[in-house]
CSV table of C-alpha atoms in Angstrom, one decimal:
chain,number,residue,atom,x,y,z
N,1,UNK,CA,-10.9,21.4,-12.2
N,2,UNK,CA,-12.3,17.8,-12.4
N,3,UNK,CA,-14.7,16.5,-9.7
N,4,UNK,CA,-13.3,14.3,-7.0
N,5,UNK,CA,-14.6,12.0,-4.3
N,6,UNK,CA,-12.5,11.5,-1.1
N,7,UNK,CA,-12.9,8.3,0.9
N,8,UNK,CA,-11.3,8.3,4.4
N,9,UNK,CA,-11.9,6.5,7.7
N,10,UNK,CA,-14.3,8.2,10.0
N,11,UNK,CA,-11.5,8.2,12.6
N,12,UNK,CA,-7.8,8.4,12.1
N,13,UNK,CA,-5.7,8.2,15.3
N,14,UNK,CA,-2.1,9.1,14.7
N,15,UNK,CA,0.9,9.2,17.0
N,16,UNK,CA,3.4,7.2,19.1
N,17,UNK,CA,1.7,5.0,21.7
N,18,UNK,CA,-1.8,5.4,20.2
N,19,UNK,CA,-2.2,1.6,19.7
N,20,UNK,CA,-2.8,1.3,23.5
N,21,UNK,CA,-6.0,3.4,23.1
N,22,UNK,CA,-7.6,0.8,20.9
N,23,UNK,CA,-9.2,-1.4,23.6
N,24,UNK,CA,-10.9,1.6,25.1
N,25,UNK,CA,-12.5,2.5,21.7
N,26,UNK,CA,-13.7,-1.1,21.3
N,27,UNK,CA,-15.3,-1.0,24.7
N,28,UNK,CA,-17.0,2.4,24.1
N,29,UNK,CA,-18.4,1.1,20.8
N,30,UNK,CA,-20.0,-1.8,22.6
N,31,UNK,CA,-18.3,-4.4,20.4
N,32,UNK,CA,-19.0,-8.0,21.4
N,33,UNK,CA,-17.0,-10.3,19.1
N,34,UNK,CA,-13.7,-9.3,17.5
N,35,UNK,CA,-11.4,-11.2,15.1
N,36,UNK,CA,-7.8,-9.9,15.1
N,37,UNK,CA,-5.8,-10.8,11.9
N,38,UNK,CA,-2.2,-10.2,12.6
N,39,UNK,CA,1.2,-10.7,10.9
N,40,UNK,CA,3.1,-13.6,12.4
N,41,UNK,CA,5.9,-11.3,13.9
N,42,UNK,CA,3.2,-9.3,15.8
N,43,UNK,CA,1.7,-12.3,17.6
N,44,UNK,CA,2.7,-10.9,21.1
N,45,UNK,CA,1.2,-7.5,20.3
N,46,UNK,CA,-2.0,-9.1,19.1
N,47,UNK,CA,-2.3,-11.4,22.1
N,48,UNK,CA,-1.8,-8.5,24.4
N,49,UNK,CA,-4.6,-6.6,22.6
N,50,UNK,CA,-6.9,-9.6,22.7
N,51,UNK,CA,-6.3,-10.1,26.5
N,52,UNK,CA,-7.2,-6.4,27.1
N,53,UNK,CA,-10.3,-6.9,25.1
N,54,UNK,CA,-11.3,-10.0,27.0
N,55,UNK,CA,-10.7,-8.2,30.3
N,56,UNK,CA,-13.2,-5.6,29.0
N,57,UNK,CA,-15.8,-8.2,28.4
N,58,UNK,CA,-15.2,-8.6,24.6
N,59,UNK,CA,-14.9,-12.0,23.0
N,60,UNK,CA,-11.6,-11.8,21.0
N,61,UNK,CA,-10.0,-14.3,18.7
N,62,UNK,CA,-6.7,-14.1,16.9
N,63,UNK,CA,-5.9,-15.4,13.5
N,64,UNK,CA,-2.3,-15.4,12.3
N,65,UNK,CA,-1.4,-14.3,8.8
N,66,UNK,CA,1.6,-16.2,7.4
N,67,UNK,CA,3.4,-15.4,4.2
N,68,UNK,CA,3.9,-12.3,2.0
N,69,UNK,CA,1.4,-11.2,-0.6
N,70,UNK,CA,-2.0,-12.8,-0.3
N,71,UNK,CA,-3.3,-15.2,-2.9
N,72,UNK,CA,-7.0,-15.8,-3.7
N,73,UNK,CA,-6.7,-19.4,-2.3
N,74,UNK,CA,-5.1,-18.2,0.9
N,75,UNK,CA,-7.7,-15.5,1.4
N,76,UNK,CA,-10.5,-18.0,1.0
N,77,UNK,CA,-8.9,-20.3,3.6
N,78,UNK,CA,-8.8,-17.4,6.1
N,79,UNK,CA,-12.3,-16.4,5.1
N,80,UNK,CA,-13.6,-19.8,6.1
N,81,UNK,CA,-12.2,-19.3,9.6
N,82,UNK,CA,-13.9,-15.9,9.8
N,83,UNK,CA,-17.2,-17.4,8.8
N,84,UNK,CA,-16.9,-19.8,11.8
N,85,UNK,CA,-16.0,-16.9,14.2
N,86,UNK,CA,-18.8,-14.5,13.0
N,87,UNK,CA,-17.1,-11.4,14.4
N,88,UNK,CA,-18.9,-8.0,14.6
N,89,UNK,CA,-15.5,-6.3,13.9
N,90,UNK,CA,-12.2,-7.3,12.2
N,91,UNK,CA,-9.0,-5.7,13.3
N,92,UNK,CA,-6.0,-6.0,10.9
N,93,UNK,CA,-2.6,-5.5,12.4
N,94,UNK,CA,0.3,-5.7,10.0
N,95,UNK,CA,1.6,-4.5,6.6
N,96,UNK,CA,-0.4,-4.0,3.5
N,97,UNK,CA,-1.0,-7.7,2.8
N,98,UNK,CA,-2.5,-8.2,6.3
N,99,UNK,CA,-4.6,-5.0,6.1
N,100,UNK,CA,-5.9,-5.8,2.6
N,101,UNK,CA,-6.9,-9.3,3.7
N,102,UNK,CA,-8.6,-8.0,6.8
N,103,UNK,CA,-10.6,-5.5,4.8
N,104,UNK,CA,-11.8,-8.2,2.4
N,105,UNK,CA,-12.7,-10.6,5.3
N,106,UNK,CA,-14.8,-7.9,6.9
N,107,UNK,CA,-16.6,-7.2,3.7
N,108,UNK,CA,-17.2,-10.8,2.5
N,109,UNK,CA,-17.3,-13.2,5.4
N,110,UNK,CA,-21.1,-12.8,5.8
N,111,UNK,CA,-21.8,-11.9,2.1
N,112,UNK,CA,-23.2,-14.0,-0.7
N,113,UNK,CA,-20.5,-12.5,-3.0
N,114,UNK,CA,-17.3,-14.4,-3.8
N,115,UNK,CA,-14.0,-12.6,-3.9
N,116,UNK,CA,-13.4,-13.8,-7.5
N,117,UNK,CA,-16.5,-11.8,-8.6
N,118,UNK,CA,-15.6,-8.5,-7.1
N,119,UNK,CA,-12.3,-7.7,-8.7
N,120,UNK,CA,-12.6,-4.3,-10.2
N,121,UNK,CA,-14.2,-1.1,-9.1
N,122,UNK,CA,-17.4,-0.7,-7.0
N,123,UNK,CA,-18.5,-4.3,-7.3
N,124,UNK,CA,-18.7,-4.9,-3.6
N,125,UNK,CA,-22.4,-4.7,-2.4
N,126,UNK,CA,-21.6,-3.6,1.1
N,127,UNK,CA,-20.0,-4.4,4.4
N,128,UNK,CA,-21.9,-5.2,7.6
N,129,UNK,CA,-18.9,-6.0,9.8
N,130,UNK,CA,-16.8,-3.3,11.6
N,131,UNK,CA,-13.2,-2.7,10.4
N,132,UNK,CA,-10.2,-1.3,12.1
N,133,UNK,CA,-6.7,-1.0,10.5
N,134,UNK,CA,-3.4,-0.9,12.4
N,135,UNK,CA,-0.5,-0.5,10.1
N,136,UNK,CA,2.9,-1.8,11.2
N,137,UNK,CA,4.9,-0.8,8.1
N,138,UNK,CA,5.0,2.6,6.5
N,139,UNK,CA,4.2,1.6,2.9
N,140,UNK,CA,0.8,0.7,1.4
N,141,UNK,CA,-1.4,3.2,3.2
N,142,UNK,CA,-4.1,0.5,3.1
N,143,UNK,CA,-5.4,1.6,6.5
N,144,UNK,CA,-6.9,4.7,4.9
N,145,UNK,CA,-7.6,3.6,1.3
N,146,UNK,CA,-10.5,1.9,-0.5
N,147,UNK,CA,-8.2,-0.6,-2.2
N,148,UNK,CA,-7.2,-4.2,-1.7
N,149,UNK,CA,-4.9,-6.4,-3.8
N,150,UNK,CA,-4.9,-10.2,-4.2
N,151,UNK,CA,-2.7,-12.5,-6.4
N,152,UNK,CA,-4.8,-14.7,-8.7
N,153,UNK,CA,-2.5,-17.7,-8.8
N,154,UNK,CA,-4.3,-19.1,-11.9
N,155,UNK,CA,-3.3,-16.2,-14.1
N,156,UNK,CA,-0.2,-15.0,-12.2
N,157,UNK,CA,-1.9,-11.6,-12.1
N,158,UNK,CA,-2.3,-9.2,-9.1
N,159,UNK,CA,-5.9,-7.9,-9.1
N,160,UNK,CA,-7.4,-5.0,-7.4
N,161,UNK,CA,-10.7,-4.5,-5.6
N,162,UNK,CA,-11.7,-0.9,-5.1
N,163,UNK,CA,-14.7,0.1,-3.1
N,164,UNK,CA,-15.7,2.6,-0.4
N,165,UNK,CA,-16.8,-0.4,1.6
N,166,UNK,CA,-13.1,-1.3,2.0
N,167,UNK,CA,-12.2,1.9,3.8
N,168,UNK,CA,-11.8,1.1,7.5
N,169,UNK,CA,-14.1,2.7,10.1
N,170,UNK,CA,-11.1,3.7,12.0
N,171,UNK,CA,-7.3,3.3,12.0
N,172,UNK,CA,-4.5,3.6,14.5
N,173,UNK,CA,-1.3,4.7,13.0
N,174,UNK,CA,1.3,4.2,15.8
N,175,UNK,CA,4.9,4.8,14.6
N,176,UNK,CA,6.2,2.8,17.6
N,177,UNK,CA,4.8,-0.4,15.9
N,178,UNK,CA,7.3,0.2,13.0
N,179,UNK,CA,10.5,0.6,15.0
N,180,UNK,CA,11.3,-3.2,14.8
N,181,UNK,CA,11.2,-3.3,11.0
N,182,UNK,CA,14.4,-4.5,9.4
N,183,UNK,CA,16.3,-2.0,7.2
N,184,UNK,CA,15.4,-3.8,3.9
N,185,UNK,CA,11.6,-3.8,4.7
N,186,UNK,CA,11.9,-0.2,5.9
N,187,UNK,CA,13.3,0.8,2.5
N,188,UNK,CA,11.0,-1.2,0.3
N,189,UNK,CA,7.8,-0.1,2.1
N,190,UNK,CA,8.8,3.5,2.2
N,191,UNK,CA,9.7,3.5,-1.5
N,192,UNK,CA,6.2,2.0,-2.1
N,193,UNK,CA,4.7,4.9,-0.2
N,194,UNK,CA,6.8,7.3,-2.2
N,195,UNK,CA,5.7,5.8,-5.4
N,196,UNK,CA,2.0,6.3,-4.3
N,197,UNK,CA,2.7,10.0,-3.7
N,198,UNK,CA,4.7,10.6,-6.9
N,199,UNK,CA,2.2,8.7,-9.1
N,200,UNK,CA,-0.8,10.5,-7.6
N,201,UNK,CA,0.9,13.9,-8.0
N,202,UNK,CA,1.9,13.4,-11.6
N,203,UNK,CA,-1.3,11.5,-12.5
N,204,UNK,CA,-3.3,12.4,-15.6
N,205,UNK,CA,-6.3,12.8,-13.2
N,206,UNK,CA,-4.5,14.6,-10.4
N,207,UNK,CA,-6.4,17.1,-8.2
N,208,UNK,CA,-5.2,20.0,-6.1
N,209,UNK,CA,-6.6,18.4,-2.9
N,210,UNK,CA,-4.7,15.2,-3.4
N,211,UNK,CA,-1.6,17.2,-4.6
N,212,UNK,CA,-1.3,18.6,-1.1
N,213,UNK,CA,-1.2,15.1,0.4
N,214,UNK,CA,1.2,13.9,-2.3
N,215,UNK,CA,3.7,16.7,-2.1
N,216,UNK,CA,3.8,16.5,1.7
N,217,UNK,CA,4.4,12.7,1.5
N,218,UNK,CA,7.2,13.1,-1.0
N,219,UNK,CA,9.0,15.6,1.1
N,220,UNK,CA,8.7,13.6,4.3
N,221,UNK,CA,9.7,10.3,2.9
N,222,UNK,CA,12.7,11.6,0.9
N,223,UNK,CA,13.9,13.5,4.0
N,224,UNK,CA,13.6,10.8,6.6
N,225,UNK,CA,13.9,7.4,4.9
N,226,UNK,CA,17.7,7.1,5.1
N,227,UNK,CA,17.7,8.0,8.8
N,228,UNK,CA,15.1,5.3,9.5
N,229,UNK,CA,17.0,2.8,7.3
N,230,UNK,CA,20.1,3.2,9.4
N,231,UNK,CA,18.5,3.6,12.8
N,232,UNK,CA,15.2,1.9,13.0
N,233,UNK,CA,14.6,3.1,16.6
N,234,UNK,CA,14.6,6.8,15.5
N,235,UNK,CA,11.1,7.7,16.4
N,236,UNK,CA,11.1,11.1,14.7
N,237,UNK,CA,12.1,9.4,11.4
N,238,UNK,CA,9.6,6.6,11.9
N,239,UNK,CA,6.8,9.1,12.6
N,240,UNK,CA,7.7,11.0,9.5
N,241,UNK,CA,7.5,7.9,7.3
N,242,UNK,CA,4.2,6.8,8.9
N,243,UNK,CA,2.8,10.2,8.1
N,244,UNK,CA,4.2,10.1,4.6
N,245,UNK,CA,2.7,6.6,4.1
N,246,UNK,CA,-0.7,7.8,5.3
N,247,UNK,CA,-0.6,10.7,2.9
N,248,UNK,CA,0.2,8.2,0.1
N,249,UNK,CA,-2.8,6.1,1.2
N,250,UNK,CA,-5.1,9.0,1.1
N,251,UNK,CA,-4.1,9.6,-2.6
N,252,UNK,CA,-5.1,6.0,-3.6
N,253,UNK,CA,-8.9,6.4,-3.5
N,254,UNK,CA,-9.5,9.6,-5.4
N,255,UNK,CA,-6.5,9.4,-7.9
N,256,UNK,CA,-4.6,6.1,-7.5
N,257,UNK,CA,-1.3,5.0,-9.1
N,258,UNK,CA,-0.1,4.6,-12.7
N,259,UNK,CA,2.7,3.0,-14.7
N,260,UNK,CA,5.1,2.2,-11.9
N,261,UNK,CA,2.5,-0.1,-10.3
N,262,UNK,CA,1.2,-1.5,-13.6
N,263,UNK,CA,4.8,-2.5,-14.5
N,264,UNK,CA,5.5,-3.9,-11.1
N,265,UNK,CA,2.5,-6.3,-11.0
N,266,UNK,CA,4.1,-8.9,-13.2
N,267,UNK,CA,7.2,-8.9,-11.1
N,268,UNK,CA,5.1,-9.6,-8.0
N,269,UNK,CA,2.5,-11.9,-9.6
N,270,UNK,CA,4.7,-14.2,-11.7
N,271,UNK,CA,8.1,-13.8,-10.2
N,272,UNK,CA,7.1,-13.1,-6.6
N,273,UNK,CA,9.2,-10.0,-6.1
N,274,UNK,CA,7.9,-8.1,-3.1
N,275,UNK,CA,5.6,-5.2,-4.1
N,276,UNK,CA,7.7,-2.5,-2.5
N,277,UNK,CA,11.0,-3.7,-4.0
N,278,UNK,CA,9.4,-4.0,-7.5
N,279,UNK,CA,8.1,-0.4,-7.3
N,280,UNK,CA,11.4,0.9,-5.9
N,281,UNK,CA,13.4,-0.5,-8.8
N,282,UNK,CA,11.0,0.8,-11.4
N,283,UNK,CA,10.2,4.2,-10.0
N,284,UNK,CA,13.2,6.3,-11.3
N,285,UNK,CA,13.0,4.8,-14.8
N,286,UNK,CA,9.3,5.4,-15.1
N,287,UNK,CA,9.8,9.0,-13.7
N,288,UNK,CA,12.3,9.5,-16.5
N,289,UNK,CA,9.8,8.3,-19.1
N,290,UNK,CA,7.1,10.6,-17.7
N,291,UNK,CA,9.1,13.8,-17.0
N,292,UNK,CA,8.3,15.6,-20.3
N,293,UNK,CA,4.6,14.9,-20.0
N,294,UNK,CA,4.1,17.0,-16.8
N,295,UNK,CA,7.0,19.5,-16.4
N,296,UNK,CA,5.2,21.7,-13.9
N,297,UNK,CA,4.7,18.8,-11.6
N,298,UNK,CA,8.4,17.9,-11.7
N,299,UNK,CA,9.2,21.6,-11.1
N,300,UNK,CA,7.0,21.5,-8.0
N,301,UNK,CA,8.7,18.3,-6.7
N,302,UNK,CA,12.1,19.9,-7.3
N,303,UNK,CA,11.1,22.9,-5.1
N,304,UNK,CA,10.1,20.7,-2.1
N,305,UNK,CA,13.2,18.5,-2.5
N,306,UNK,CA,15.6,21.4,-2.8
N,307,UNK,CA,16.9,20.8,-6.3
N,308,UNK,CA,16.4,22.6,-9.6
N,309,UNK,CA,15.5,20.3,-12.4
N,310,UNK,CA,13.4,17.2,-13.2
N,311,UNK,CA,16.6,15.3,-13.8
N,312,UNK,CA,17.9,16.2,-10.4
N,313,UNK,CA,14.6,15.1,-8.8
N,314,UNK,CA,15.0,11.7,-10.5
N,315,UNK,CA,18.6,11.4,-9.6
N,316,UNK,CA,17.9,12.3,-6.0
N,317,UNK,CA,15.4,9.5,-5.6
N,318,UNK,CA,17.6,7.1,-7.5
N,319,UNK,CA,20.5,7.8,-5.1
N,320,UNK,CA,18.3,7.6,-2.0
N,321,UNK,CA,17.1,4.2,-3.2
N,322,UNK,CA,20.7,3.0,-3.8
N,323,UNK,CA,21.9,4.3,-0.4
N,324,UNK,CA,19.0,2.3,1.3
N,325,UNK,CA,20.1,-1.0,-0.3
N,326,UNK,CA,17.6,-1.1,-3.2
N,327,UNK,CA,19.0,-3.0,-6.2
N,328,UNK,CA,19.2,-0.7,-9.2
N,329,UNK,CA,18.8,-3.5,-11.8
N,330,UNK,CA,16.3,-6.2,-12.4
N,331,UNK,CA,19.1,-8.6,-13.2
N,332,UNK,CA,20.3,-8.4,-9.5
N,333,UNK,CA,16.9,-9.9,-8.4
N,334,UNK,CA,17.0,-12.6,-11.0
N,335,UNK,CA,15.1,-11.1,-13.9
N,336,UNK,CA,16.9,-11.3,-17.3
N,337,UNK,CA,16.2,-10.1,-20.8
N,338,UNK,CA,14.3,-13.3,-21.8
N,339,UNK,CA,11.5,-12.4,-19.4
N,340,UNK,CA,10.9,-8.8,-20.6
N,341,UNK,CA,8.3,-9.6,-23.2
N,342,UNK,CA,6.2,-11.6,-20.7
N,343,UNK,CA,6.5,-8.8,-18.2
N,344,UNK,CA,5.3,-6.3,-20.7
N,345,UNK,CA,2.3,-8.4,-21.6
N,346,UNK,CA,1.3,-8.6,-18.0
N,347,UNK,CA,1.8,-4.9,-17.5
N,348,UNK,CA,-0.4,-4.0,-20.5
N,349,UNK,CA,-3.3,-5.9,-18.9
N,350,UNK,CA,-3.3,-3.4,-16.0
N,351,UNK,CA,-5.3,-0.9,-17.9
N,352,UNK,CA,-7.0,0.5,-14.8
N,353,UNK,CA,-3.6,2.0,-13.8
N,354,UNK,CA,-2.0,2.6,-17.1
N,355,UNK,CA,-4.9,5.0,-18.0
N,356,UNK,CA,-3.8,7.2,-15.2
N,357,UNK,CA,-0.2,7.7,-16.4
N,358,UNK,CA,0.6,11.2,-17.7
N,359,UNK,CA,2.2,9.7,-20.8
N,360,UNK,CA,0.6,6.8,-22.8
N,361,UNK,CA,2.5,3.6,-22.3
N,362,UNK,CA,2.7,1.2,-25.3
N,363,UNK,CA,4.0,-2.4,-25.1
N,364,UNK,CA,7.2,-1.2,-26.7
N,365,UNK,CA,7.5,1.5,-24.1
N,366,UNK,CA,7.1,-1.0,-21.3
N,367,UNK,CA,9.8,-3.2,-23.0
N,368,UNK,CA,12.2,-0.3,-23.2
N,369,UNK,CA,11.6,0.6,-19.5
N,370,UNK,CA,12.3,-3.0,-18.4
N,371,UNK,CA,15.3,-3.3,-20.7
N,372,UNK,CA,16.8,-0.1,-19.3
N,373,UNK,CA,16.9,-2.0,-15.9
N,374,UNK,CA,18.5,-5.2,-17.3
């Protein structure tokens, strides 16, 4: 059994209504100056939180995050605002893009390091600022992971920063905050979380500890996604997806993802396809490519999903994706055969993830996977 290191927040608060406990924690910790980075649709929630913090004698400022996936330039713009505020704690409220940005702001706003120089693994020198994550989608698991992703607009590449300093001090996972998600975002983010779990479970460097998280996440997401897609107010389904997403996030530090994510990065970086949607379209085809490389893992997934064979596992996930409105072909989202070679070139640059795949992926393999979806 290979050695493993687990990075997790010191405190994980999970459950409906737990967001309301956050001001009390900030007061008990003796925090003095808080910067809240929030997704634009969550402005009222963030303002409510900041007012409660102010009532408790804490200086609280809000900063709105606008857009989808963060670029280096946009991150640096927000970083300059944080430098003016000089917070002792940053709270991120939103999906993965907001949380990733909040994590990097907390680590870099009072640092001599530049974000352009810390892409990669363990290059961050530290973090002096407190950090709290509040996810409002059930997708990236960023609230419990040591990872953050930015788009380098100069190269059209999505680049990762992995460091234990990016793990939040605490996180509040409140499924009530996800009940307003539209069906398409519900499906895309949940499929992202599912890909985290499947890629960690079938990973070349998988580990029994992480396997437990991954299998539990797979079972929860496959069982409850369609319910949440059709009825966003179903709190049982939302809670199950939030838990499955958290399990996926806990897989990211010690094991991480593989070919699905590597092949999706070009779709996001160059063609601006949302991360969850790109992963959702690619996932069944990459699973098909990988199935013979780890038959015992597919057998275990079949058992928890109530089917018999690897082919049935893949088909079950493909059908779930289709029933939740995910396009089944890249052509439907505007990608045609002329772009496949460029996508393959971009994917082959993501060696930090391809090395995790249970089966080696050549450029020709990547082309074949993309072409199967054209």
